[in-house]
Short mmCIF file of C-alpha atoms in Angstrom, two decimals:
data_model
loop_
_atom_site.label_atom_id
_atom_site.label_comp_id
_atom_site.label_asym_id
_atom_site.label_seq_id
_atom_site.Cartn_x
_atom_site.Cartn_y
_atom_site.Cartn_z
CA UNK I 1 118.66 35.69 -44.73
CA UNK I 2 119.41 37.08 -41.27
CA UNK I 3 117.45 40.13 -40.10
CA UNK I 4 118.50 42.30 -37.14
CA UNK I 5 116.38 45.10 -35.70
CA UNK I 6 119.17 47.47 -34.70
CA UNK I 7 116.83 50.12 -33.30
CA UNK I 8 113.42 49.62 -31.72
CA UNK I 9 112.74 53.13 -30.43
CA UNK I 10 110.67 56.11 -31.47
CA UNK I 11 111.80 59.56 -32.59
CA UNK I 12 113.29 60.52 -29.22
CA UNK I 13 114.54 57.09 -28.13
CA UNK I 14 114.78 55.68 -24.63
CA UNK I 15 115.91 57.26 -22.39
CA UNK I 16 114.28 60.43 -23.71
CA UNK I 17 116.44 63.60 -23.77
CA UNK I 18 116.58 65.50 -20.47
CA UNK I 19 114.10 63.11 -18.86
CA UNK I 20 114.51 61.63 -15.39
CA UNK I 21 111.21 59.77 -15.21
CA UNK I 22 111.20 56.30 -13.70
CA UNK I 23 110.47 54.69 -17.07
CA UNK I 24 113.52 56.21 -18.75
CA UNK I 25 115.70 55.49 -15.73
CA UNK I 26 114.80 51.82 -15.38
CA UNK I 27 114.08 50.70 -18.96
CA UNK I 28 116.44 49.28 -21.54
CA UNK I 29 117.92 51.57 -24.14
CA UNK I 30 116.03 51.93 -27.41
CA UNK I 31 117.82 53.42 -30.39
CA UNK I 32 116.15 55.01 -33.38
CA UNK I 33 114.81 52.65 -36.08
CA UNK I 34 117.11 50.67 -38.37
CA UNK I 35 117.10 47.14 -39.79
CA UNK I 36 120.11 45.17 -41.00
CA UNK I 37 119.51 42.42 -43.56
CA UNK I 38 122.35 39.99 -44.30
CA UNK I 39 122.49 37.40 -47.06
CA UNK I 40 125.80 35.53 -47.02
CA UNK I 41 128.40 38.32 -47.19
CA UNK I 42 125.98 40.91 -48.57
CA UNK I 43 124.30 43.52 -46.38
CA UNK I 44 121.68 46.20 -46.67
CA UNK I 45 120.25 48.62 -44.11
CA UNK I 46 116.71 49.99 -43.91
CA UNK I 47 116.52 53.51 -42.42
CA UNK I 48 119.41 55.77 -41.49
CA UNK I 49 118.69 57.30 -38.09
CA UNK I 50 121.05 59.38 -35.94
CA UNK I 51 122.28 56.25 -34.11
CA UNK I 52 123.46 54.52 -37.29
CA UNK I 53 127.21 54.77 -36.63
CA UNK I 54 126.98 53.09 -33.22
CA UNK I 55 124.50 50.52 -34.50
CA UNK I 56 126.81 49.39 -37.29
CA UNK I 57 129.81 49.30 -34.97
CA UNK I 58 127.83 47.17 -32.53
CA UNK I 59 127.15 44.72 -35.37
CA UNK I 60 130.76 44.95 -36.61
CA UNK I 61 129.50 45.95 -40.04
CA UNK I 62 131.90 48.09 -42.06
CA UNK I 63 130.63 47.61 -45.61
CA UNK I 64 127.00 47.90 -46.75
CA UNK I 65 125.72 47.25 -50.27
CA UNK I 66 122.92 49.78 -49.94
CA UNK I 67 121.05 51.94 -47.45
CA UNK I 68 117.29 52.42 -47.98
CA UNK I 69 115.61 55.57 -46.67
CA UNK I 70 111.91 55.52 -45.80
CA UNK I 71 111.53 59.30 -45.39
CA UNK I 72 113.43 62.37 -44.25
CA UNK I 73 112.37 62.67 -40.61
CA UNK I 74 115.22 63.06 -38.13
CA UNK I 75 114.88 59.62 -36.56
CA UNK I 76 114.82 57.85 -39.91
CA UNK I 77 117.25 59.76 -42.10
CA UNK I 78 119.53 62.25 -40.43
CA UNK I 79 122.21 59.62 -39.91
CA UNK I 80 123.00 60.40 -43.53
CA UNK I 81 125.43 62.89 -42.02
CA UNK I 82 127.29 60.00 -40.35
CA UNK I 83 127.54 58.15 -43.65
CA UNK I 84 128.85 61.30 -45.28
CA UNK I 85 131.81 61.27 -42.88
CA UNK I 86 132.72 57.75 -44.00
CA UNK I 87 132.29 58.62 -47.67
CA UNK I 88 134.58 61.66 -47.60
CA UNK I 89 138.04 61.03 -49.03
CA UNK I 90 139.83 62.92 -46.28
CA UNK I 91 139.12 64.92 -43.12
CA UNK I 92 142.37 66.88 -42.75
CA UNK I 93 144.32 69.13 -45.07
CA UNK I 94 147.71 67.68 -44.10
CA UNK I 95 146.67 64.07 -44.57
CA UNK I 96 150.16 63.02 -45.70
CA UNK I 97 151.51 63.80 -42.22
CA UNK I 98 149.38 61.11 -40.59
CA UNK I 99 148.85 57.40 -40.97
CA UNK I 100 145.06 57.72 -41.04
CA UNK I 101 142.80 54.83 -41.93
CA UNK I 102 141.33 55.03 -45.40
CA UNK I 103 138.09 56.93 -45.74
CA UNK I 104 136.27 57.27 -49.03
CA UNK I 105 133.85 54.40 -48.45
CA UNK I 106 131.41 53.74 -51.26
CA UNK I 107 128.01 54.68 -49.82
CA UNK I 108 124.82 54.22 -51.86
CA UNK I 109 121.46 55.39 -50.57
CA UNK I 110 118.15 54.46 -52.20
CA UNK I 111 115.01 56.43 -51.47
CA UNK I 112 112.16 58.49 -52.83
CA UNK I 113 112.58 61.54 -55.04
CA UNK I 114 111.16 63.85 -52.31
CA UNK I 115 113.91 62.67 -49.94
CA UNK I 116 116.53 63.43 -52.58
CA UNK I 117 115.05 66.91 -53.01
CA UNK I 118 115.16 67.36 -49.23
CA UNK I 119 118.82 66.33 -49.26
CA UNK I 120 119.62 68.77 -52.07
CA UNK I 121 117.97 71.58 -50.11
CA UNK I 122 119.24 70.73 -46.62
CA UNK I 123 122.49 68.77 -46.95
CA UNK I 124 123.65 69.49 -50.52
CA UNK I 125 127.31 68.75 -49.70
CA UNK I 126 126.43 65.15 -48.89
CA UNK I 127 125.61 64.43 -52.51
CA UNK I 128 129.25 65.19 -53.35
CA UNK I 129 130.24 62.00 -51.52
CA UNK I 130 127.16 59.79 -51.15
CA UNK I 131 125.45 58.32 -54.20
CA UNK I 132 121.69 58.79 -53.95
CA UNK I 133 119.58 56.61 -56.25
CA UNK I 134 115.89 57.64 -56.57
CA UNK I 135 113.49 54.74 -56.13
CA UNK I 136 109.78 55.13 -56.89
CA UNK I 137 106.97 53.08 -55.32
CA UNK I 138 106.72 49.61 -56.91
CA UNK I 139 110.24 49.98 -58.27
CA UNK I 140 112.79 47.33 -57.30
CA UNK I 141 116.51 46.99 -56.70
CA UNK I 142 117.61 43.50 -57.70
CA UNK I 143 120.98 41.91 -57.00
CA UNK I 144 122.29 38.35 -57.06
CA UNK I 145 121.65 38.17 -53.29
CA UNK I 146 118.31 39.92 -52.69
CA UNK I 147 115.44 41.89 -54.18
CA UNK I 148 114.21 45.11 -52.55
CA UNK I 149 110.92 46.61 -53.66
CA UNK I 150 109.55 49.96 -52.51
CA UNK I 151 105.92 50.70 -51.69
CA UNK I 152 104.03 53.79 -50.59
CA UNK I 153 103.04 54.27 -46.95
CA UNK I 154 100.35 56.54 -45.52
CA UNK I 155 102.25 58.68 -43.01
CA UNK I 156 99.69 61.45 -42.66
CA UNK I 157 98.99 64.58 -44.66
CA UNK I 158 101.63 66.75 -42.95
CA UNK I 159 104.48 64.24 -43.04
CA UNK I 160 107.21 63.63 -45.55
CA UNK I 161 106.18 61.23 -48.32
CA UNK I 162 107.11 57.84 -46.94
CA UNK I 163 107.77 54.45 -48.44
CA UNK I 164 108.34 51.01 -47.00
CA UNK I 165 110.40 48.15 -48.37
CA UNK I 166 109.93 44.45 -49.00
CA UNK I 167 113.20 42.50 -49.03
CA UNK I 168 113.20 39.00 -50.51
CA UNK I 169 115.99 36.43 -50.59
CA UNK I 170 116.12 32.66 -50.65
CA UNK I 171 112.35 32.31 -50.71
CA UNK I 172 111.81 34.50 -47.61
CA UNK I 173 110.48 38.04 -47.35
CA UNK I 174 110.75 40.72 -44.68
CA UNK I 175 108.59 43.87 -44.90
CA UNK I 176 109.56 47.14 -43.24
CA UNK I 177 106.76 49.67 -42.54
CA UNK I 178 107.89 51.72 -39.52
CA UNK I 179 105.81 54.95 -39.63
CA UNK I 180 102.17 54.42 -40.61
CA UNK I 181 99.03 56.49 -40.10
CA UNK I 182 96.73 54.09 -41.91
CA UNK I 183 96.63 51.07 -44.21
CA UNK I 184 94.24 51.24 -47.14
CA UNK I 185 95.76 48.48 -49.24
CA UNK I 186 98.68 46.06 -49.09
CA UNK I 187 100.77 45.46 -52.22
CA UNK I 188 100.68 41.88 -53.45
CA UNK I 189 104.44 41.51 -53.04
CA UNK I 190 104.11 42.37 -49.31
CA UNK I 191 101.29 39.94 -48.53
CA UNK I 192 102.16 36.78 -46.62
CA UNK I 193 105.66 37.88 -45.61
CA UNK I 194 107.67 35.87 -43.13
CA UNK I 195 108.30 38.96 -40.99
CA UNK I 196 106.74 42.43 -40.79
CA UNK I 197 108.20 45.37 -38.88
CA UNK I 198 105.28 47.71 -38.24
CA UNK I 199 104.44 50.97 -36.49
CA UNK I 200 104.50 50.65 -32.69
CA UNK I 201 101.31 52.69 -32.33
CA UNK I 202 99.67 49.26 -32.15
CA UNK I 203 100.96 49.13 -28.54
CA UNK I 204 98.77 52.03 -27.42
CA UNK I 205 100.94 55.16 -27.57
CA UNK I 206 99.57 56.56 -30.81
CA UNK I 207 102.55 58.19 -32.44
CA UNK I 208 100.73 58.05 -35.74
CA UNK I 209 97.35 56.45 -36.47
CA UNK I 210 94.66 55.04 -34.21
CA UNK I 211 95.95 51.93 -32.43
CA UNK I 212 92.95 49.73 -33.17
CA UNK I 213 92.88 50.75 -36.83
CA UNK I 214 96.59 50.09 -37.20
CA UNK I 215 96.30 46.65 -35.64
CA UNK I 216 93.70 45.82 -38.25
CA UNK I 217 95.94 47.33 -40.92
CA UNK I 218 98.93 45.26 -39.86
CA UNK I 219 96.84 42.10 -40.06
CA UNK I 220 96.07 42.85 -43.71
CA UNK I 221 99.71 42.07 -44.49
CA UNK I 222 99.03 38.48 -43.35
CA UNK I 223 102.63 38.15 -42.13
CA UNK I 224 103.79 35.14 -40.15
CA UNK I 225 105.28 37.41 -37.48
CA UNK I 226 104.73 41.11 -36.72
CA UNK I 227 107.27 43.09 -34.67
CA UNK I 228 106.55 46.60 -33.36
CA UNK I 229 108.91 49.48 -34.08
CA UNK I 230 108.70 52.93 -32.43
CA UNK I 231 108.54 51.38 -28.96
CA UNK I 232 108.81 53.79 -26.01
CA UNK I 233 108.51 52.96 -22.33
CA UNK I 234 108.64 56.74 -21.79
CA UNK I 235 105.48 57.34 -23.84
CA UNK I 236 103.68 54.21 -22.70
CA UNK I 237 104.51 54.89 -19.02
CA UNK I 238 105.50 51.26 -18.60
CA UNK I 239 108.70 49.55 -17.55
CA UNK I 240 110.33 47.22 -20.05
CA UNK I 241 109.42 44.13 -18.04
CA UNK I 242 105.78 45.28 -17.96
CA UNK I 243 105.39 45.83 -21.71
CA UNK I 244 102.85 43.58 -23.36
CA UNK I 245 101.94 43.34 -27.01
CA UNK I 246 98.36 42.79 -28.13
CA UNK I 247 97.58 39.57 -29.92
CA UNK I 248 100.16 38.45 -32.46
CA UNK I 249 102.39 41.53 -32.17
CA UNK I 250 105.92 41.13 -30.75
CA UNK I 251 108.20 43.52 -28.88
CA UNK I 252 111.92 43.10 -29.47
CA UNK I 253 115.01 44.66 -27.94
CA UNK I 254 117.68 46.49 -29.92
CA UNK I 255 119.81 44.00 -31.90
CA UNK I 256 117.36 41.12 -31.59
CA UNK I 257 117.62 39.03 -34.74
CA UNK I 258 116.05 36.13 -36.63
CA UNK I 259 117.19 33.86 -39.44
CA UNK I 260 114.63 33.37 -42.23
#
């Protein structure tokens, strides 16, 4: 299993919109969150942010077995509009007059029922082209290449209901928990993972929960490695070269990868 963190940034990304601060100007680019998991010739993607089209092109990925949505916030889900473009059969009325590449890609998105309801209310046309499969906490998607199991995340009382995912293949497990306000309990199937992607509030800019509490929460997963998502030099007021992660936490760049 090969795992690539295609986006390491927070909701606004780096550089931040309309910002000319020294941290945005001098730091590396950070796209919105997304993880690519590859097992042989099979691929899945966790989160569908607004940078998803460029991220997949950068990875030269043109077919995905399934996209998994954590929740419906802009930085995690609104790239669904990009996928809709690929899933549409045609984009012009006089298609026969042009030698266009084939559209009509098969796009399957898995996610919670609240996210499907949000899609029905906000982007109803997308469901004409994109297959959305509801996935409840503790429910799993199993294929011959990998298992993906959903679990509930505490993302605060005013946020969209949010769920993380544990992906297992070949005896290895990666857990994705990008937006977390607190950790009360860790599902058994997440404990002892090889790799955990976890909320970057552990670095000190508290996008969500208290940094110290979240560090303790991340440790409850007992993962071999923990990588911060939602990283922002803009919010931390630090240059990329000056970023440091507390304890066992790691900071990656966009498109950093590991083989498990």
